[in-house]
Every structure is written in C-alpha cells, then in structure tokens.
mmCIF file of C-alpha atoms in Angstrom:
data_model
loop_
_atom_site.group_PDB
_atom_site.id
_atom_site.type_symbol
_atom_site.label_atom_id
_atom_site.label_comp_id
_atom_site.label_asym_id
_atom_site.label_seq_id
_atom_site.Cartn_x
_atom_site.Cartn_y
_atom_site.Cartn_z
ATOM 1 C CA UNK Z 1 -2.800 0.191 -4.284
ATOM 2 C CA UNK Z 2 0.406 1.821 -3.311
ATOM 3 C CA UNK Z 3 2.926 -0.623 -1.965
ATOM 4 C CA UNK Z 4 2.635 -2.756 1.108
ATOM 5 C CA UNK Z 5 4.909 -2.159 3.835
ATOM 6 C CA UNK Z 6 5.370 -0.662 7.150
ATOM 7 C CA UNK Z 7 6.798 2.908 6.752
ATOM 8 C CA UNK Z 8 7.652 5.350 8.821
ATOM 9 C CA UNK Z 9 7.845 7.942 6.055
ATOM 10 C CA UNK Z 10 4.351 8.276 6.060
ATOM 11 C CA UNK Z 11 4.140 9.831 9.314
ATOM 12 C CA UNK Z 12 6.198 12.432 8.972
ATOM 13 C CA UNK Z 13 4.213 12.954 5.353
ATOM 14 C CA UNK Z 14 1.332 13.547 7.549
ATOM 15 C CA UNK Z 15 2.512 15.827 10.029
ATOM 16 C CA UNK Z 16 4.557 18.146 7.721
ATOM 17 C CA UNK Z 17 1.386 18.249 5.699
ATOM 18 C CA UNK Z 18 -0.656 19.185 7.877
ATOM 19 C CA UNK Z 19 1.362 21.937 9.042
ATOM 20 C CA UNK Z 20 1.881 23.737 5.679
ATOM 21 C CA UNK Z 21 -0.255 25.849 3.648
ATOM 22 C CA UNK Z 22 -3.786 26.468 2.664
ATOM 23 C CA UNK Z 23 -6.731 23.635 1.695
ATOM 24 C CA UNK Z 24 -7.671 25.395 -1.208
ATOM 25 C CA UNK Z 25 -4.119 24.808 -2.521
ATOM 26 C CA UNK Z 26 -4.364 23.401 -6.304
ATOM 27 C CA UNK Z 27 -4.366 19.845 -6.528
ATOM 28 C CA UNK Z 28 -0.919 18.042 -7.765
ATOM 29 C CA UNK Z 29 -1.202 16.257 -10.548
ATOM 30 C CA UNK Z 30 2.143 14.438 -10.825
ATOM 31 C CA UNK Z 31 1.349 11.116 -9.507
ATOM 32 C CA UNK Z 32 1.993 7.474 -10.473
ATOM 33 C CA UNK Z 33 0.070 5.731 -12.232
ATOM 34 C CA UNK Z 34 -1.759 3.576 -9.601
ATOM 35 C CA UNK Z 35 -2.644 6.590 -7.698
ATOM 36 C CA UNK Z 36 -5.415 9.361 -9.163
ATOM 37 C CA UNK Z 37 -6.947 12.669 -8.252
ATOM 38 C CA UNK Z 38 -11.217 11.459 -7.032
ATOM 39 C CA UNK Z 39 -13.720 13.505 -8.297
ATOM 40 C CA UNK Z 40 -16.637 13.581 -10.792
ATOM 41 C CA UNK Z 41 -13.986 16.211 -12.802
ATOM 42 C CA UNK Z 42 -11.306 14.100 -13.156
ATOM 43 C CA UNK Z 43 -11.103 12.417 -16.665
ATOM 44 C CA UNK Z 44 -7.276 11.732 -16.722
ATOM 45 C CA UNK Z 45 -7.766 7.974 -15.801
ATOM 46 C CA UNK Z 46 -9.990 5.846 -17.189
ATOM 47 C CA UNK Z 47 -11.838 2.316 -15.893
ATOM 48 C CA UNK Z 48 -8.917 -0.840 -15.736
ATOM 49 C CA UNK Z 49 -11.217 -2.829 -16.188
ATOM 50 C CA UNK Z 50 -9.973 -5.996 -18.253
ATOM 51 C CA UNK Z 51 -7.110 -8.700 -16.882
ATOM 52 C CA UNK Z 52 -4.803 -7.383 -19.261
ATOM 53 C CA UNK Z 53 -4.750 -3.613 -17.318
ATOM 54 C CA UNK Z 54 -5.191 -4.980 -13.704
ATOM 55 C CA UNK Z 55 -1.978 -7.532 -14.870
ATOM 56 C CA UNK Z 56 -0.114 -4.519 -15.817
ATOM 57 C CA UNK Z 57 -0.968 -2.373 -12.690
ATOM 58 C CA UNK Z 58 0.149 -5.623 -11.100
ATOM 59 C CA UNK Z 59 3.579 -5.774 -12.727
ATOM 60 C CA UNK Z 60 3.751 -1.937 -12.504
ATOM 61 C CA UNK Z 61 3.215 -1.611 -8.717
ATOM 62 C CA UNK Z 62 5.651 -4.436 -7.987
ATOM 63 C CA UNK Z 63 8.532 -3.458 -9.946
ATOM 64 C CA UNK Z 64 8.530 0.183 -8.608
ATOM 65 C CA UNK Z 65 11.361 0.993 -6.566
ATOM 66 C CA UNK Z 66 9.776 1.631 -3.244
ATOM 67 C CA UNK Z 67 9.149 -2.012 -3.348
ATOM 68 C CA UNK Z 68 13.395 -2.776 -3.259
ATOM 69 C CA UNK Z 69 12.957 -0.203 0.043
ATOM 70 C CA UNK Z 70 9.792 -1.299 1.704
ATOM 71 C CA UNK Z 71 11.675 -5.327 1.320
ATOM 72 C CA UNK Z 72 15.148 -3.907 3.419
ATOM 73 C CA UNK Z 73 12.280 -1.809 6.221
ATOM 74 C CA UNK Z 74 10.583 -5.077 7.072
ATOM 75 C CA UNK Z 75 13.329 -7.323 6.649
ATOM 76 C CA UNK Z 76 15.449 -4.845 9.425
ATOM 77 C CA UNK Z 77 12.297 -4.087 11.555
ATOM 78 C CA UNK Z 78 11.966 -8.083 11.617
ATOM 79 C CA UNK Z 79 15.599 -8.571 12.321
ATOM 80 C CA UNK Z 80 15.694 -5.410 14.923
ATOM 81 C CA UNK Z 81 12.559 -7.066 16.701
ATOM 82 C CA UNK Z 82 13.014 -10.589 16.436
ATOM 83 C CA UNK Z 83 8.960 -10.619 15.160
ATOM 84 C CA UNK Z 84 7.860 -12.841 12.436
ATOM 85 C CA UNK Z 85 9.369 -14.449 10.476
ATOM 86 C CA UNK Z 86 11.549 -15.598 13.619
ATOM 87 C CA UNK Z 87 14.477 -17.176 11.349
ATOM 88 C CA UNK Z 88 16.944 -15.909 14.457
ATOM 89 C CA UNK Z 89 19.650 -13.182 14.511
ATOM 90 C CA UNK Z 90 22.759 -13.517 11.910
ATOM 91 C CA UNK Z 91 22.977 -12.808 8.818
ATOM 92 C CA UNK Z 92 21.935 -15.554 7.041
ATOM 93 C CA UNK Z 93 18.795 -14.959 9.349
ATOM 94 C CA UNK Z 94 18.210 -11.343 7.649
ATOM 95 C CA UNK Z 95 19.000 -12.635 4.421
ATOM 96 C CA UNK Z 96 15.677 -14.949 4.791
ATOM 97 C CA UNK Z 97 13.946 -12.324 5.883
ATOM 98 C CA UNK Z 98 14.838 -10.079 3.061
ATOM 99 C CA UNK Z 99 13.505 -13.312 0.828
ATOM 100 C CA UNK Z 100 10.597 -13.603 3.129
ATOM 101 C CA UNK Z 101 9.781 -9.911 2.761
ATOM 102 C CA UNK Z 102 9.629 -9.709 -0.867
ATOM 103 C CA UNK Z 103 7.867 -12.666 -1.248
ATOM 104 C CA UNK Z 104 5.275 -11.119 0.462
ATOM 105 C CA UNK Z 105 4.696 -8.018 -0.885
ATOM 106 C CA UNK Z 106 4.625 -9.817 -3.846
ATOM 107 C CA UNK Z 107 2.058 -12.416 -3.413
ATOM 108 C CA UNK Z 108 -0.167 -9.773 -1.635
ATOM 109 C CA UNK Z 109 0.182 -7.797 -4.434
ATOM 110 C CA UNK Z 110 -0.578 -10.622 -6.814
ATOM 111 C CA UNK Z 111 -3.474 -12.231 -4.782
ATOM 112 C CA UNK Z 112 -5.015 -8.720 -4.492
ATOM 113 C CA UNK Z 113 -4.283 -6.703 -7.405
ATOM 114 C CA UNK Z 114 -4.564 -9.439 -9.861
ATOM 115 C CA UNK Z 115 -6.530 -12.769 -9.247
ATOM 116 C CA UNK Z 116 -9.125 -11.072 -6.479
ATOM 117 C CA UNK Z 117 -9.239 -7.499 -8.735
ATOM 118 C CA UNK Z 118 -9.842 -9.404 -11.620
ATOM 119 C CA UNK Z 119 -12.349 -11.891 -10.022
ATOM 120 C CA UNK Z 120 -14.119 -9.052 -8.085
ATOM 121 C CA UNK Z 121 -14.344 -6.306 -10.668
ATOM 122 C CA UNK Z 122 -12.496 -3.924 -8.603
ATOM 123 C CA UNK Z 123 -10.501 -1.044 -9.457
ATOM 124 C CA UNK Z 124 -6.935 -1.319 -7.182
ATOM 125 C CA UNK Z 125 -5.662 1.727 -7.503
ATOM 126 C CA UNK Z 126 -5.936 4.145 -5.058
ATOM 127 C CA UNK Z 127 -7.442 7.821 -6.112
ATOM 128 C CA UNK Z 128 -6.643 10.260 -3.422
ATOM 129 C CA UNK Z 129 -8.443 12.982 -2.387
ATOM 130 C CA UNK Z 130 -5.952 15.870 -2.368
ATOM 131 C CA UNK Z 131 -6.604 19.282 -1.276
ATOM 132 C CA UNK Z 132 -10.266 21.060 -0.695
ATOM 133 C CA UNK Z 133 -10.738 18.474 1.912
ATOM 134 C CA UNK Z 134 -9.699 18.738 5.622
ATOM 135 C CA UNK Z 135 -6.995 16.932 7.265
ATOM 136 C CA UNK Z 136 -8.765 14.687 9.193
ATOM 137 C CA UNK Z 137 -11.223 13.730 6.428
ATOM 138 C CA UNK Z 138 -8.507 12.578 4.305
ATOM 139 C CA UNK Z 139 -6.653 10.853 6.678
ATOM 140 C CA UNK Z 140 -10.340 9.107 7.117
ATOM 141 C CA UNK Z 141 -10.662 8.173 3.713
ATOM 142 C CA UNK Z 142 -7.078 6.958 3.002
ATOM 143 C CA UNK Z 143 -7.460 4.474 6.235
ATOM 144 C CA UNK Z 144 -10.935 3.503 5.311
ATOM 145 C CA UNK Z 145 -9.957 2.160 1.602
ATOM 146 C CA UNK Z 146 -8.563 -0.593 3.533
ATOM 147 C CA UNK Z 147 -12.024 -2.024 3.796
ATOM 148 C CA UNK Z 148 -13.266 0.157 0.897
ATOM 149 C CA UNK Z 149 -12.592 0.095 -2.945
ATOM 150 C CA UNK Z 150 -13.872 1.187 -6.161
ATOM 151 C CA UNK Z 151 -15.631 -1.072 -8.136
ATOM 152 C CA UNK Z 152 -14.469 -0.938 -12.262
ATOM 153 C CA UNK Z 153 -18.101 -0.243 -12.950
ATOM 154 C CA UNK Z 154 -17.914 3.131 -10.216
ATOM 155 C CA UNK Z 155 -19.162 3.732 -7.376
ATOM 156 C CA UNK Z 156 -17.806 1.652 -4.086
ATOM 157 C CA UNK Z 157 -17.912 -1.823 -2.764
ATOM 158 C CA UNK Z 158 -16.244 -4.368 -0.121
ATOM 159 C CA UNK Z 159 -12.225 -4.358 -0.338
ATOM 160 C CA UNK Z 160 -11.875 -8.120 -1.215
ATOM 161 C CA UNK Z 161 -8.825 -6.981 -3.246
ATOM 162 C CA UNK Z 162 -7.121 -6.241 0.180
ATOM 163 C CA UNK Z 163 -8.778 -8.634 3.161
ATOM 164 C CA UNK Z 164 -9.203 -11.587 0.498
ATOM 165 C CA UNK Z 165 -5.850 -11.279 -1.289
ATOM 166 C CA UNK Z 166 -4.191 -10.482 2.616
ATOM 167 C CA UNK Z 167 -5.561 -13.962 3.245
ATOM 168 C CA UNK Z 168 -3.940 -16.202 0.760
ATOM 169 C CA UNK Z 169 -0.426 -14.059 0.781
ATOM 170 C CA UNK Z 170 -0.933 -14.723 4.880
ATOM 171 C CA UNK Z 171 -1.150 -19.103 4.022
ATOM 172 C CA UNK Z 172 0.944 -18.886 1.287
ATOM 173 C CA UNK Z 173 3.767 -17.313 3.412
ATOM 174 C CA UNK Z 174 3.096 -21.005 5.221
ATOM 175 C CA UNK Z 175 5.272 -22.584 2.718
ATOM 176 C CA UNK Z 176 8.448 -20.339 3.587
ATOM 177 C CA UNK Z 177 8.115 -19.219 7.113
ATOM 178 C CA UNK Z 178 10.072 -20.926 10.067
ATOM 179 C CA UNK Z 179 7.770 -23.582 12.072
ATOM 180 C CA UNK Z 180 7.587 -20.760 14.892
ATOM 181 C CA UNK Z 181 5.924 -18.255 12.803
ATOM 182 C CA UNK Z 182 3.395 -20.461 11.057
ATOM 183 C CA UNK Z 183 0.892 -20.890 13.931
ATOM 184 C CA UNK Z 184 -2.184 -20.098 13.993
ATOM 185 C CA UNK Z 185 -1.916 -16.725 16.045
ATOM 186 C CA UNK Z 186 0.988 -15.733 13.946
ATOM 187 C CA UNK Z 187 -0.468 -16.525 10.803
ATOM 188 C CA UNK Z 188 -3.892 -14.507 12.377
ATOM 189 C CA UNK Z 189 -1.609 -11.941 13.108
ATOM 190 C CA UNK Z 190 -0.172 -11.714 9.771
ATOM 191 C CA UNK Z 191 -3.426 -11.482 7.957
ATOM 192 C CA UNK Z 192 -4.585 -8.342 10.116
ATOM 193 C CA UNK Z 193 -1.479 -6.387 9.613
ATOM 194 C CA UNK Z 194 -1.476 -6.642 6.313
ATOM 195 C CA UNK Z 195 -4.836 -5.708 6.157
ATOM 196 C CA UNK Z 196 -4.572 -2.671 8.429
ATOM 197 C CA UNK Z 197 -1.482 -2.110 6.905
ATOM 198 C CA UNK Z 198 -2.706 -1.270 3.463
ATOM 199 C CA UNK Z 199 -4.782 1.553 5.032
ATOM 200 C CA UNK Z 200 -2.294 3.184 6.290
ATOM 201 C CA UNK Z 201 0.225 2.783 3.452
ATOM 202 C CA UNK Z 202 -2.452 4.861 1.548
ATOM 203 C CA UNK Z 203 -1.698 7.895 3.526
ATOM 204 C CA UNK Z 204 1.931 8.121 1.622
ATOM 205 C CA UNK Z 205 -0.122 9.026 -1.765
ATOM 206 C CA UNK Z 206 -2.567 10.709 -0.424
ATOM 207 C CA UNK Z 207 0.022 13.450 1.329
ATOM 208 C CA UNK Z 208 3.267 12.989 -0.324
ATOM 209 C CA UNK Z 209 2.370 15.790 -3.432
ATOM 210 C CA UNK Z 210 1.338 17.916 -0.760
ATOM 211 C CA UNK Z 211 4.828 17.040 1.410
ATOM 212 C CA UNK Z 212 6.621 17.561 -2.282
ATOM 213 C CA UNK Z 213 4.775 20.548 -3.516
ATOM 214 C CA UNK Z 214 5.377 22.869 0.223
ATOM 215 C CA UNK Z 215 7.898 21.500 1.684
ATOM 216 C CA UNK Z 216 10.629 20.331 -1.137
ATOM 217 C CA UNK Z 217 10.160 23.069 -3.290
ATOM 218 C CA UNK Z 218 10.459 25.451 -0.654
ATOM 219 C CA UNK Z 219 13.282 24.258 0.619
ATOM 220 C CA UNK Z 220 14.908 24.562 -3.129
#
C-alpha cells in the first residue's frame, strides 16, 4: 500500500488529472515497486507471496521518503489543529507529535503489511488501474481497496491488511498517546481514519503518472 498519511497532494493529483488529455493515453509504467499496472496483461510483477517478500515490501514502503514528509503533514496538521495526539502547543509538543506520527505510520504499516499480509495471504500492494478507464471509475476503485485487496493466490478478498492492522496500530498508539487522546472515542476515531485514510491515499498512485506524464513534462 502506498504510504499512510493525510495529503493534500492528492487532490490536486486528481483534479489536474482529470483535466488533461485523452483515456486512451498509454499506460505509465514507471512506478514503485509497491504499486503495479492491473490487468490480465500485465506480467511485470509477480505473486509476494512468502514472509520474506511481504517483510521486504514492509521495509521498502517505510523507508521511502514520502514517509519523512507524510510524518512533518500530520505532525503540523496535529499541531495547527490541536487534534489528536493533544500533547499541547510548543515545541516540545510538536516534537511528540512528530514521534507520535512516525510511530504510526510505522506500526500500521507493520501490523498491515507484514503480520496481517502474511497471516491473511494478501497481496499489499496496490495495482492501479491507469488509463482506459474513466475518471470516476478509478477514483472508485482506488477508494474501494480500502475495504478491498488482492489475495496472493488472485482474485479479491476482505482488506484485513488495512481494517485489522488499522486496529492494533490504533491500541498500540495507547502506549504513547497523552491520557486525553486515549479514550475510547478518540481511539474509535483513530481506527476509522486510518482506515478511510488508506483509501484515499491510494488515489496518489493511481493519478500521479498521469499528473507526471501531462502535466510535468509539459511544463518542461
């Protein structure tokens, strides 16, 4: 899955993409590795099926370097807000938060893409539709793998990877939040966003080629 975060980026992906070009536009094939062109054509990726590969996706994902940017967007956005986790409003508050943030991604990513992957049989990467499809199918699909995923076998099944692994990043955070954000709503709250969350993240992958391809390159 691509990484976890809240970004803003993605809507503008979405709305320059959609205003550029033509459907039938080839399909870009420079993506990372944790992201793939669907179809029954596409041979360039094979099943992850063992610990070994989903271990390596895991290390893979979280070491990218959106992950050092989505950490700084939900550390500010917490900070900016004064949401969860509530640690207050100087610096030594944000710092937390920065702490807080990465911890999270990484557990989620862990919990999902590793120990319920692994445990599940399921395939965490996320294989995008690309062009040939309309706008609003795609934006669909990349929602609805929040709930979705493909099993290592083929075919689809129940995201457990995502709602399962959402859970125990959402108690583990338990052990570093403040005593304000470890309710029961907030921790509820958590669990949903994250989940919901992951849906929309996929709409980064599923349009940034396209953003890349008509927009960057014309602009060069």
């Amino acid at each position: 899955m691509p990484t976890r975060s809240r970004f803003p980026i993605i809507a503008l992906i979405v709305l320059c993409s959609s205003l550029t070009g033509r459907a039938q536009d080839a399909p870009d094939t420079q993506l990372r590795a944790t992201t793939t062109q669907s179809g029954p054509g596409n041979s360039s990726f094979g099943p992850m099926d063992t610990t070994k590969e989903k271990w390596q996706h895991f290390v893979h994902e979280t070491s990218s370097p959106l992950v050092a940017a989505a950490v700084a967007f939900d550390a500010t956005f917490s900070q900016i807000t004064q949401t969860d986790p509530k640690y207050g409003v100087n610096r030594i508050a944000y710092a937390k938060r920065f702490g807080a943030s990465a911890a999270d991604i990484v557990t989620q990513n862990f919990f999902g893409d590793f120990v319920i992957a692994s445990a599940f049989h399921e395939d965490s990467r996320y294989f995008r539709k690309g062009s040939g499809h309309s706008l609003l199918y795609r934006i669909g699909y990349s929602i609805s793998r929040a709930v979705v995923i493909r099993k290592d076998t083929g075919g689809n099944t129940f995201n457990f990877d995502n709602v399962l692994g959402s859970a125990m990043s959402a108690g583990f955070s338990n052990i570093y939040y403040p005593p304000a954000s470890r309710t029961g709503r907030a921790i509820l709250m958590h669990f949903w966003i994250d989940v919901a969350d992951n849906g929309f993240v996929n709409l980064g992958p599923e349009f940034w080629p396209d953003f890349r391809r008509k927009i960057l390159r014309r602009h060069h």
